[in-house]
Structure formats: structure tokens, C-alpha cells
Coordinates of C-alpha atoms (C1' of nucleotides) in Angstrom, one line a residue:
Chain A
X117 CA 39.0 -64.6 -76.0
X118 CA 40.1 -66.1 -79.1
X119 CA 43.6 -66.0 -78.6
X120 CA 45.3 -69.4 -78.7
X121 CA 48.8 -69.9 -77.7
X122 CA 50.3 -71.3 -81.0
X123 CA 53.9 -72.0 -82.0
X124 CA 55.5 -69.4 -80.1
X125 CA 53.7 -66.5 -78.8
X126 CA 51.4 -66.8 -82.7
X127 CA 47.9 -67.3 -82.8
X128 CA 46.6 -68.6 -85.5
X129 CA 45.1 -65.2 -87.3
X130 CA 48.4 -63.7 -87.0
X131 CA 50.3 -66.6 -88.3
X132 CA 47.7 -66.8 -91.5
X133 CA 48.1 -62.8 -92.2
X134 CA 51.4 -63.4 -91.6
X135 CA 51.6 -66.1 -94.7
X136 CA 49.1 -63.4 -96.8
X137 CA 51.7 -60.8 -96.0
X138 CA 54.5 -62.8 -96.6
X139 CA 53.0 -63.8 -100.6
X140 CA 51.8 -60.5 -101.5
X141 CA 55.2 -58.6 -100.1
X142 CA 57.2 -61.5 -101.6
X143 CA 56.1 -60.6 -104.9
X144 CA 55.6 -56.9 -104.4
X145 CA 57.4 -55.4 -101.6
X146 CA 56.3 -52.1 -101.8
X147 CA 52.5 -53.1 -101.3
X148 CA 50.4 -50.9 -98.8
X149 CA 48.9 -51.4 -95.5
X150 CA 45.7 -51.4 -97.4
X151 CA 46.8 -53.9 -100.5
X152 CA 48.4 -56.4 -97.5
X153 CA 44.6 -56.1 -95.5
X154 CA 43.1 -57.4 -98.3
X155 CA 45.0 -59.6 -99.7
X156 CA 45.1 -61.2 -95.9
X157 CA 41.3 -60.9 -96.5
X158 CA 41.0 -58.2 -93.3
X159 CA 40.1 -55.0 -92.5
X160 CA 42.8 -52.3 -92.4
X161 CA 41.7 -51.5 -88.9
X162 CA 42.0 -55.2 -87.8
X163 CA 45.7 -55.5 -89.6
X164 CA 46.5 -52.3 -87.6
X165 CA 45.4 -54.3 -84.1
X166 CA 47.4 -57.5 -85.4
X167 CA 51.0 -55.2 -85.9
X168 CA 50.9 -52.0 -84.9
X169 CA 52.4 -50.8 -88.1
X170 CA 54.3 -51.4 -91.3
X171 CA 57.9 -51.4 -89.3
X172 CA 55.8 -53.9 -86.9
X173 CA 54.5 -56.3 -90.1
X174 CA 58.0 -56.3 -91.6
X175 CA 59.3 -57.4 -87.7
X176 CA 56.6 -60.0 -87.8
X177 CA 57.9 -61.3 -90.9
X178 CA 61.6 -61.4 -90.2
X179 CA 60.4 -63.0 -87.2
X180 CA 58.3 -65.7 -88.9
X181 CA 61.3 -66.2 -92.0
X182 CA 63.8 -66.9 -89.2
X183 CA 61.9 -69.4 -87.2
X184 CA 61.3 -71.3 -91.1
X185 CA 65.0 -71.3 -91.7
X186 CA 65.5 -72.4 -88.3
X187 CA 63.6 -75.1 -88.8
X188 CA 64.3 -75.7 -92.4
X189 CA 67.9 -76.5 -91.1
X190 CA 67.0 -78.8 -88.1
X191 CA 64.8 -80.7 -90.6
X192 CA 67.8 -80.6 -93.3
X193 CA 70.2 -82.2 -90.3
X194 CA 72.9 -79.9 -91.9
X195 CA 75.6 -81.4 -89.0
X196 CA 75.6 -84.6 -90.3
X197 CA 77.0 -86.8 -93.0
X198 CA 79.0 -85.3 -96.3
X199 CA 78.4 -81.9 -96.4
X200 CA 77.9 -81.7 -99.8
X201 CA 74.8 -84.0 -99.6
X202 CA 73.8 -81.7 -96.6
X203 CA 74.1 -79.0 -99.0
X204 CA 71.4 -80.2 -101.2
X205 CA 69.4 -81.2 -98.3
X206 CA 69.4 -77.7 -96.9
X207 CA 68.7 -76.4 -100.8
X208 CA 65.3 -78.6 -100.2
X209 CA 64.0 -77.6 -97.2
X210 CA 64.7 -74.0 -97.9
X211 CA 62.9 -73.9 -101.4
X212 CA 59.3 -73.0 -99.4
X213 CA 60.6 -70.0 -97.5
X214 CA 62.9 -68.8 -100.7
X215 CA 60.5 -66.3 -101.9
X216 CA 60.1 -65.0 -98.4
X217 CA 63.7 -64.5 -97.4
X218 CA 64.7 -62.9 -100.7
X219 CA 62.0 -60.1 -99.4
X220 CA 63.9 -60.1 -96.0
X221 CA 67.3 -60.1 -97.3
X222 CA 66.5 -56.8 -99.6
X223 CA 64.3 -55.4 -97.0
X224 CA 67.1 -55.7 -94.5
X225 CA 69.8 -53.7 -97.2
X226 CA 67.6 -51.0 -96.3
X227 CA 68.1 -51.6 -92.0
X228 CA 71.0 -49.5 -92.6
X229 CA 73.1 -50.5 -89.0
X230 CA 70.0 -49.5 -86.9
X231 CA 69.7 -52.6 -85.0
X232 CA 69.7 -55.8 -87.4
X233 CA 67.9 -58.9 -85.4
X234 CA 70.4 -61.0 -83.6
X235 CA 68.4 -64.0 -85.5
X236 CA 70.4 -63.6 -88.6
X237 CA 74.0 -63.4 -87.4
X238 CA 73.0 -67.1 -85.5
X239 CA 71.4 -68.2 -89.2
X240 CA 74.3 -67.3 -90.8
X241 CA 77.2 -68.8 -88.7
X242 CA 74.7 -72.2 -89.2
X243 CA 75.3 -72.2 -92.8
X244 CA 79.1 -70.6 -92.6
X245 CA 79.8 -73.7 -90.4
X246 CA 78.7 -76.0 -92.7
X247 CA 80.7 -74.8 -95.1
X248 CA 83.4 -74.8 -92.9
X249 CA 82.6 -78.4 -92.2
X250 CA 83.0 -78.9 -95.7
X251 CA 86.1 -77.7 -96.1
X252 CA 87.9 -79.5 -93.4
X253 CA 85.7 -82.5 -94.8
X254 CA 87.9 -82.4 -97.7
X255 CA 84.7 -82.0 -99.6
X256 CA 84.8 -78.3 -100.2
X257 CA 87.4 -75.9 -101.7
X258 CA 89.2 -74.2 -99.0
X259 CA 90.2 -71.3 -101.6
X260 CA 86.2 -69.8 -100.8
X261 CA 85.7 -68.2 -97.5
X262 CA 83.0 -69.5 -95.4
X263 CA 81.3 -66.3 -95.6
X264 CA 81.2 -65.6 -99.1
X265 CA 80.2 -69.3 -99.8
X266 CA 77.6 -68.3 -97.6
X267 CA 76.3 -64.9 -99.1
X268 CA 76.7 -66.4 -102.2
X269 CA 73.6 -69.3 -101.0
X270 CA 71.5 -66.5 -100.0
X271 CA 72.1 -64.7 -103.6
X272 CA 71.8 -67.7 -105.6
X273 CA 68.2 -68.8 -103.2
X274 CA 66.9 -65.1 -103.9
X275 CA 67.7 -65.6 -107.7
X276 CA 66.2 -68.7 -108.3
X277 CA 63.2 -67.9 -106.3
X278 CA 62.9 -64.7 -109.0
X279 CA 63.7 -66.7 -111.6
X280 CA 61.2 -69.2 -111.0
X281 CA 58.5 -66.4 -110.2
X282 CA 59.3 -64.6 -113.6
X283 CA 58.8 -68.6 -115.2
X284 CA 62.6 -68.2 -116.4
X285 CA 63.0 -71.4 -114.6
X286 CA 60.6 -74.4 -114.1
X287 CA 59.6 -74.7 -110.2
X288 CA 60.7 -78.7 -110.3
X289 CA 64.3 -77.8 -111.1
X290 CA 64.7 -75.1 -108.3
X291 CA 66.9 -77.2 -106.1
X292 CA 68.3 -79.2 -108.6
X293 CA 69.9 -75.7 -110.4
X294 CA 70.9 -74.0 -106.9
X295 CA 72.3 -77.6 -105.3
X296 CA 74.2 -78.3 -108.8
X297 CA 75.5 -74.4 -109.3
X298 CA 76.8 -73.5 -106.3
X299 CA 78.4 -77.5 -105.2
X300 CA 79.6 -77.9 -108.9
X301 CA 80.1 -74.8 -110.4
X302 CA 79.1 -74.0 -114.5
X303 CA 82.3 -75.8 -116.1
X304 CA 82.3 -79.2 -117.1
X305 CA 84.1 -81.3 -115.2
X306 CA 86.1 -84.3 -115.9
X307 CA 84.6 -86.4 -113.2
X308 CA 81.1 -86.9 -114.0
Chain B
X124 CA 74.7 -22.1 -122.1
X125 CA 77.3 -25.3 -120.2
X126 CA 75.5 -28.1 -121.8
X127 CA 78.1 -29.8 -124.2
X128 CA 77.7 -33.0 -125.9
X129 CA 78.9 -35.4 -124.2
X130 CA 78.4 -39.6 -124.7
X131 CA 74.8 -40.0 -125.5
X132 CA 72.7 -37.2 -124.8
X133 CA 74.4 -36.5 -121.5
X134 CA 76.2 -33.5 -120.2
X135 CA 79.1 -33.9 -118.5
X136 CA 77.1 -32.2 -115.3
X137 CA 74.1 -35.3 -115.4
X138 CA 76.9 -37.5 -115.5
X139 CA 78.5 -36.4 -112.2
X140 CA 75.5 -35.6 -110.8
X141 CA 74.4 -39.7 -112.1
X142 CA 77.5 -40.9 -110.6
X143 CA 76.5 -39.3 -107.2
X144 CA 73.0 -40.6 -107.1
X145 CA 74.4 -44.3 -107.9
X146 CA 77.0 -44.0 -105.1
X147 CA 74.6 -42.9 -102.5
X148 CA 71.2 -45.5 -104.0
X149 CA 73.5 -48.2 -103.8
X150 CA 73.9 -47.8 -100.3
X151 CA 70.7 -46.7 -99.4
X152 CA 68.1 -47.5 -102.2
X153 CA 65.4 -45.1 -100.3
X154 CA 67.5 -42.0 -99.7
X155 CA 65.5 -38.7 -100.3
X156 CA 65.7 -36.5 -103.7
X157 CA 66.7 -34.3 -100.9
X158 CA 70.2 -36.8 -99.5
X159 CA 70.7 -37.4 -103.1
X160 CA 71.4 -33.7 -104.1
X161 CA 73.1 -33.5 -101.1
X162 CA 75.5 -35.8 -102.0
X163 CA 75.5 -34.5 -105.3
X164 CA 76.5 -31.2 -104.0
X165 CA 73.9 -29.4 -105.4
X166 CA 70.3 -27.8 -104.4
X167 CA 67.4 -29.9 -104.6
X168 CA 66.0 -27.7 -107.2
X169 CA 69.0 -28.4 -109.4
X170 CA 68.7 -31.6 -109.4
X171 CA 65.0 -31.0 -110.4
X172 CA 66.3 -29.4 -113.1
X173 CA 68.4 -32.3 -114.1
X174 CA 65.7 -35.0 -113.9
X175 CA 61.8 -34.3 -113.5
X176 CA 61.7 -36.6 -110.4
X177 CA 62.8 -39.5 -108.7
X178 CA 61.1 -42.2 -111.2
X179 CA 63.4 -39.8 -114.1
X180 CA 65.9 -39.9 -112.3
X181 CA 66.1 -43.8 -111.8
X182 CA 65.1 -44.2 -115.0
X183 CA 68.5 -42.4 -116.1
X184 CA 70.4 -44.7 -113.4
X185 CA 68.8 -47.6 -115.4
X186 CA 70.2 -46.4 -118.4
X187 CA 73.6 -45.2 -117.5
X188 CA 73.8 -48.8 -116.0
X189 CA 72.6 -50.2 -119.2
X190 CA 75.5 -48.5 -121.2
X191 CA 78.1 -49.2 -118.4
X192 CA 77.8 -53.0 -118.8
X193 CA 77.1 -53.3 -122.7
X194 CA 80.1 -51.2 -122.6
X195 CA 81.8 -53.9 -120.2
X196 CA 80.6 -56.9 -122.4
X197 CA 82.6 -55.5 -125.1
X198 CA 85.6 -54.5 -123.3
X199 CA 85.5 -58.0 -121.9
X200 CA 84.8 -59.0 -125.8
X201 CA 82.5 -62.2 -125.0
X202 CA 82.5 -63.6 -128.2
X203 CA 85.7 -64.7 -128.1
X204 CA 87.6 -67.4 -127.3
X205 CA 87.0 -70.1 -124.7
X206 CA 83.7 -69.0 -122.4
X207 CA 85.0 -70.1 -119.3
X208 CA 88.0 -67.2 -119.8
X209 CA 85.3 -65.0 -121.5
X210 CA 83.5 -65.2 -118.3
X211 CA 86.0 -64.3 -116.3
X212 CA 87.4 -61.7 -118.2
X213 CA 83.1 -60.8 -118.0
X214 CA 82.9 -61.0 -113.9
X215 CA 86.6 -58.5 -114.3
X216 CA 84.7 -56.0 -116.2
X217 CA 81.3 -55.7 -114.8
X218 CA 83.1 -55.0 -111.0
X219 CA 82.8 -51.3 -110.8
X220 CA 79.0 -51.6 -112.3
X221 CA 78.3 -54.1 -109.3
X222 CA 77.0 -51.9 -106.8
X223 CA 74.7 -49.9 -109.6
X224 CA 73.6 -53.5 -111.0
X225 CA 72.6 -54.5 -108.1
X226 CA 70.6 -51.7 -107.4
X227 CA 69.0 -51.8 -110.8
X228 CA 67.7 -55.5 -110.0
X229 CA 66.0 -55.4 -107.1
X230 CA 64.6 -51.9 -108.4
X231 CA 63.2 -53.7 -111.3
X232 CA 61.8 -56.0 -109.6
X233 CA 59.2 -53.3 -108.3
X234 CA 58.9 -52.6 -112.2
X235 CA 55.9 -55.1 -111.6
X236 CA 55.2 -55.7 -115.6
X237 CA 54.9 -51.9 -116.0
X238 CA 57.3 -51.3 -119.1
X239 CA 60.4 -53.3 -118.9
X240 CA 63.6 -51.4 -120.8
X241 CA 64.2 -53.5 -123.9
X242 CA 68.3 -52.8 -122.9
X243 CA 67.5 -55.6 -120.1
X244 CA 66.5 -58.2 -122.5
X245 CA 69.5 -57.3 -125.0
X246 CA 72.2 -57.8 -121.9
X247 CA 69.9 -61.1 -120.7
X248 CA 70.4 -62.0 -124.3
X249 CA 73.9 -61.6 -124.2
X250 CA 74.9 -63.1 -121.0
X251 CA 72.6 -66.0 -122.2
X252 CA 74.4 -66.3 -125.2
X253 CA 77.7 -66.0 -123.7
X254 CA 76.6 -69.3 -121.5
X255 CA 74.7 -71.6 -124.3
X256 CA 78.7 -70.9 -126.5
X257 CA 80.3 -71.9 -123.5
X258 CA 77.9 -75.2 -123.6
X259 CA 78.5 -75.6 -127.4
X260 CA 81.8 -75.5 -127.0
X261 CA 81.4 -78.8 -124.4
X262 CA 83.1 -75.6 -122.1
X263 CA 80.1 -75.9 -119.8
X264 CA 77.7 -78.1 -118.6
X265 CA 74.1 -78.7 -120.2
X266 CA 72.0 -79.6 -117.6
X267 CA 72.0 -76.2 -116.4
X268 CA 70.2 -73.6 -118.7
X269 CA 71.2 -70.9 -120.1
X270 CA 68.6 -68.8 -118.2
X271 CA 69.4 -70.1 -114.9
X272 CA 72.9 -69.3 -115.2
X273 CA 72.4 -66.0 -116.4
X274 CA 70.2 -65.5 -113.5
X275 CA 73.0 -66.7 -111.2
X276 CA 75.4 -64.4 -112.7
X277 CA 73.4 -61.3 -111.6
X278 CA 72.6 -63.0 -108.0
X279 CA 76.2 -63.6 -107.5
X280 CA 77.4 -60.4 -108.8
X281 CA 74.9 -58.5 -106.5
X282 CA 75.7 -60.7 -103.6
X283 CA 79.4 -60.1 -103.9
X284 CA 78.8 -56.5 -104.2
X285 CA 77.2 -56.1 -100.8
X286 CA 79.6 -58.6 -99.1
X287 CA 82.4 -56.6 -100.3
X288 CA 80.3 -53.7 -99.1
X289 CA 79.4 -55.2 -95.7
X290 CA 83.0 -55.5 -95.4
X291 CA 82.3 -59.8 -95.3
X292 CA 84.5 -60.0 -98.0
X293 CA 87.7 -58.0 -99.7
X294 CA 87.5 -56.0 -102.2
X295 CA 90.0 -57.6 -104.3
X296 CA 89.1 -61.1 -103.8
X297 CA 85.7 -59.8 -105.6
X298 CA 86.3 -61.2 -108.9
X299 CA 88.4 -64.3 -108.3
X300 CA 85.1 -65.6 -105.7
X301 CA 82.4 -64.7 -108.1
X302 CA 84.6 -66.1 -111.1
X303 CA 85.9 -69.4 -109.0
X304 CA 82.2 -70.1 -107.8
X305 CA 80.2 -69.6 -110.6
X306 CA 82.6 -71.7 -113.1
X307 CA 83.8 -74.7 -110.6
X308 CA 81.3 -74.8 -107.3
X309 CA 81.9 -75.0 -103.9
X310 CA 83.5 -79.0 -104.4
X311 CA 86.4 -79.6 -104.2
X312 CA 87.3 -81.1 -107.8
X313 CA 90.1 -84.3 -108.6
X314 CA 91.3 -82.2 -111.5
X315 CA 92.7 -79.2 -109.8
Chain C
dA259 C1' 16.7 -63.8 -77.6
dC260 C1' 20.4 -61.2 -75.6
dC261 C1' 25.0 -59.7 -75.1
dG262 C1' 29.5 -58.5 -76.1
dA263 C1' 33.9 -59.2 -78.3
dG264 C1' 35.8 -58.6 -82.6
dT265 C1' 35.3 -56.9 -87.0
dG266 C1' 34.9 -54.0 -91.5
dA267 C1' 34.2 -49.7 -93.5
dG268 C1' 34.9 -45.3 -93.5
dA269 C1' 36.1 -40.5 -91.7
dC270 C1' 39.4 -38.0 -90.3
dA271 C1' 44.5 -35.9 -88.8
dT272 C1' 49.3 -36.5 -89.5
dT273 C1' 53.4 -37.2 -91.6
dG274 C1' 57.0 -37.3 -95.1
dA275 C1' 58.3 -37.0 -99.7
dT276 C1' 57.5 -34.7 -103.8
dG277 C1' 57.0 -31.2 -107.3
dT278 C1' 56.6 -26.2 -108.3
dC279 C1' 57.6 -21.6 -107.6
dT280 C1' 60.0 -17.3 -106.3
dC281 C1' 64.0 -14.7 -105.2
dA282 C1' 68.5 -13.3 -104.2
dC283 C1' 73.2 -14.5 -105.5
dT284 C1' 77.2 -15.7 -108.3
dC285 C1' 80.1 -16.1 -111.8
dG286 C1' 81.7 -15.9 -116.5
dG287 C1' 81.4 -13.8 -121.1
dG288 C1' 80.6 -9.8 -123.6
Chain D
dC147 C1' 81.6 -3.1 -115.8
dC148 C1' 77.3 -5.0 -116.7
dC149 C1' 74.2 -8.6 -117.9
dG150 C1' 72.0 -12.9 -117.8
dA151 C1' 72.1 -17.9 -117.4
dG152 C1' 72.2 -21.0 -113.9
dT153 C1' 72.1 -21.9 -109.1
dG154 C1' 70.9 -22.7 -103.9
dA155 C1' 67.8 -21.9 -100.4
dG156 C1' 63.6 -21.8 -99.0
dA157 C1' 58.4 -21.3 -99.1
dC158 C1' 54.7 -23.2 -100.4
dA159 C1' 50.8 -26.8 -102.4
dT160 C1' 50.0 -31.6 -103.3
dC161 C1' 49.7 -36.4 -102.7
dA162 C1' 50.0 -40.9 -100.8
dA163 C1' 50.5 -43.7 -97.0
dT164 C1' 50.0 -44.1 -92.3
dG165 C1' 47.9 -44.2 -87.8
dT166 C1' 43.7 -43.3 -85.0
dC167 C1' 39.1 -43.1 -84.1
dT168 C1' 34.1 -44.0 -84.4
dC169 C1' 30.1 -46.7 -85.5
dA170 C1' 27.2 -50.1 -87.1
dC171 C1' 27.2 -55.0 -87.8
dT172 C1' 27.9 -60.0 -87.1
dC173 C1' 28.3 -64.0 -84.9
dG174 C1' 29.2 -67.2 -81.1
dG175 C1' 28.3 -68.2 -76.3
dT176 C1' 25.0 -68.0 -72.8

DNA sequence: ACCGAGTGAGACATTGATGTCTCACTCGGG
DNA sequence: CCCGAGTGAGACATCAATGTCTCACTCGGT
């Protein structure tokens, strides 16, 4: 028995195939069984005893993404102080899992209504409600919906983790471009 | 013999049965040869006929998407006037292609190095140009590049396209969040 | 040294999409 | 009216990925 109760129902293995999975389907998402075995540095056989299957690994995954954000936003404190500031704080703690939730988000266009994980409707009414905060703050335009200021963090995430992938844009200014774009916005303004 | 000349080397059938295709990918980016003559209204075999196979087929997407927006960036003449209006008028335009564009991306993104289109890097070039004027003109900001924003532009463009798809947001608030976003942020600004 | 759990490699069967082919049918022009 | 190009439906063969199974091997504990 070399099971080990780890984080939360995760043993070790499965958490470190997991991360394999998780950098080779980041970068190509329509990698096989086979290509996601050895990348992890397994057997096919022993990936099949780990997840059952493909629909099982991409479960996995979502799983392991949500429990990251999760985190990333307990660590980012995004309840507290100017929201702006937590803004840039949850930019930061965000920027690791980036690659990984820009697989999720695309792979979960293709969920069509079957039965999407109750994780992400609680993930996303953490970040609507910070923009919310924001706005009743004073600190945020109140002209933006919550929700689209939200979507519009998950596109601009997914983008610059592309963009930084493709060397379009240096890894060191990741959170600096994302934090600056989407709290300031492209024009020049007056006040800076 | 139906085939007349039409646009570019497309009948006017390929171009309804293109149309189709896009409408149905761009909901569900895995549906069958089989769904997309279906929706098409024709028999599989037709569409055979059309477009060798599915990699055709997308390839054709790519470049009736390619003419859509090169066709949008003149309507939406880029090279004039101030940016931040060029954008707009930019973000106005490129709605209807939203859904295809988006498609296109993360599609391309499978394109792992294979052989890019060169009509990518001409719209890149374009966008990008449209941004470093805007920064010449002391329009927009320098600190972010070129690059980044056109990256963002694309993220936020495919973002609002499956909001307003998801139903998250309305239709016709499409360009005026994309627009408002990408050229003053989420802040709130003094100078408004 | 023995033993057994877990593993990797490979051999299958299965499944789903794809591509090709044939064959009636239709519809429009001659 | 007839003819033929184009079509839809379906019958295949093909191919790739998947899932399952077996078998020999290794390595850690005893």
C-alpha cells in the first residue's frame, strides 16, 4: 500500500501525473493517452489505473485547476483592502495556474450544458464579487457588469499565458500587462 | 455546371455551405463532418465534395475568417484618425466575425508550429500597428506593447463572444464592453 | 533469499470519425 | 421529352485513439 492520503483525497503519483498532464495538455490539448503516459514518465496501463480514462484525466484536472484558484484567491486575500490592489494581487497568485486554466476554460466550451462542475459557478461569483466590491468601493467603473469584468479576467489570463508561451511577451511582465490592462485600460490617462 | 465566380475563388454554394459550418464550430468546435452537413442542409457526401475533409474544410473557415476581418479593418479604415476612435470603430466592425475568430484562435493554437497562414501575421501586423500609432500619437500608453495589446484584443474579443453567447452578457452591449475595457480599464478614472 | 504489489510493454478488441464508393433520384436546360 | 450534372443516402474500408487484458519484471519489505 502506497497510497498516502495527500491534500484531499490525492496521493502523491496522482498529484505529480496530474502536474505532467496538466504541462503537456496546457501546451497541446489534443495530446493522447499515450503522449500524456510518457510525458508523466508512466506506462499507459498505469495512467489507465490512475484515471479511468480521458473524460476521467480532464475531471482530474478541472479538479486539481479549481482547488489552485481556490487557493490562489485565499492567498491573494481578494476581500480585503482597495480592490484594485486586490486585483493585482489576485493577477499574481494566478500567474502559475494561467497556462492550466486557459486549457480548462476551452476544454469546458466544449462541455456543452452536460453537467459543468459546480466548482466554477463558486470561482466565478469570487471574482464577480470583487469586482462588485470595486464598484461600490468607488474604485471601479460601475458602467462594466461584474460578469463581463469577470469573463474578460479569464480572457485576458488565457491570452497572456499564450502570449507568453508563443515569447510574444516576456514571462516577467505577465502580471504587470494583465493587472495594468484590464485596471487601466490602453488610453493614456491624465492622472499618471 | 452552378459554379459561378463569386469573391475569391468561392461559389456562392461554399460560401453558404462555410457560413453554416462557422455557425455550428463556433458552438461546438468538435461537431462531426456528419452535424456539420446537417446543418448545412446537405448530404455528407456533398460536403465531401465541397472540401476534401475536415482539416480542408477548416482550412477554408481560416481563410474566409481571414478575408472577413481584413475586410473589417478597412471598413473600420484604421489608419485614420485618432486610434482610440479607430479602435472602436475596429471592435464595431470585427462583431459579427467574433464567434468565427474565436474559433480560429484556439484552433490555431492546435496548429502546434505546423504551417502557420501568413494572413495571421498580416492582421497581427495590422492590429499591432493600429496600437504602436495610437502610442505615437501620445493616444495610448507605452508601457504596454504593442504585442500585448494586440494579444488582448483577440482575448477580449473571444471572451465577449462566448459571454454574449452564454447569455452573461447582451448582445448589444458587446462593443461598447470590449471598447470601454480595453481603452480605459476597469478604474474608475478623475477625467470622466 | 523470497514474496507480492505495482509496473511497463505489448497484444488485442472496440469504438467513432473519416474518406471513398455506388446507386437511385431530381431538377433544369436543351 | 430526354438527358446529364449534381445530389442524398447509405454501404463499406480505413485509421487512430481508447480501453482491457496478459505477462514478465522490478523493487521494497520481510
Amino acid at each position: 500500500m502506497s497510497h498516502s492520503v495527500y491534500s484531499c483525497l490525492m496521493s502523491v503519483d496522482r498529484i505529480q501525473v496530474l502536474r505532467a498532464a496538466a504541462a503537456l495538455l496546457t501546451r497541446k490539448a489534443t495530446a493522447t493517452m499515450d503522449e500524456v503516459a510518457r510525458a508523466a514518465g508512466i506506462g499507459r496501463a498505469t495512467l489507465h489505473r490512475h484515471f479511468a480514462g480521458r473524460d476521467a484525466l480532464v475531471r482530474a484536472l478541472e479538479e486539481l485547476g479549481l482547488q489552485e484558484l481556490e487557493a490562489a484567491h485565499d492567498r491573494a486575500r481578494t476581500e480585503e483592502g482597495p480592490a484594485d490592489e486586490a486585483v493585482r494581487r489576485l493577477v499574481a497568485e494566478v500567474e502559475p495556474v494561467a497556462p492550466l486554466l486557459s486549457f480548462l476554460v476551452t476544454e469546458n466550451q466544449l462541455f456543452e450544458g452536460d453537467q459543468q462542475n459546480e466548482g466554477w459557478e463558486r470561482l466565478d461569483a469570487r471574482v464577480s464579487a470583487l469586482f462588485r466590491r470595486g464598484q461600490e468601493q468607488g474604485v471601479f467603473r460601475i458602467d462594466l457588469t461584474p460578469a463581463w469584468l469577470t469573463e474578460a479576467f479569464y480572457g485576458l489570463v488565457g491570452s497572456g499565458a499564450w502570449a507568453v508561451q508563443d515569447g510574444r511577451v516576456a514571462a516577467k511582465d505577465f502580471q504587470y500587462m494583465i493587472a495594468e490592462l484590464l485596471l487601466g485600460g490602453a488610453r493614456r490617462s491624465v492622472e499618471k
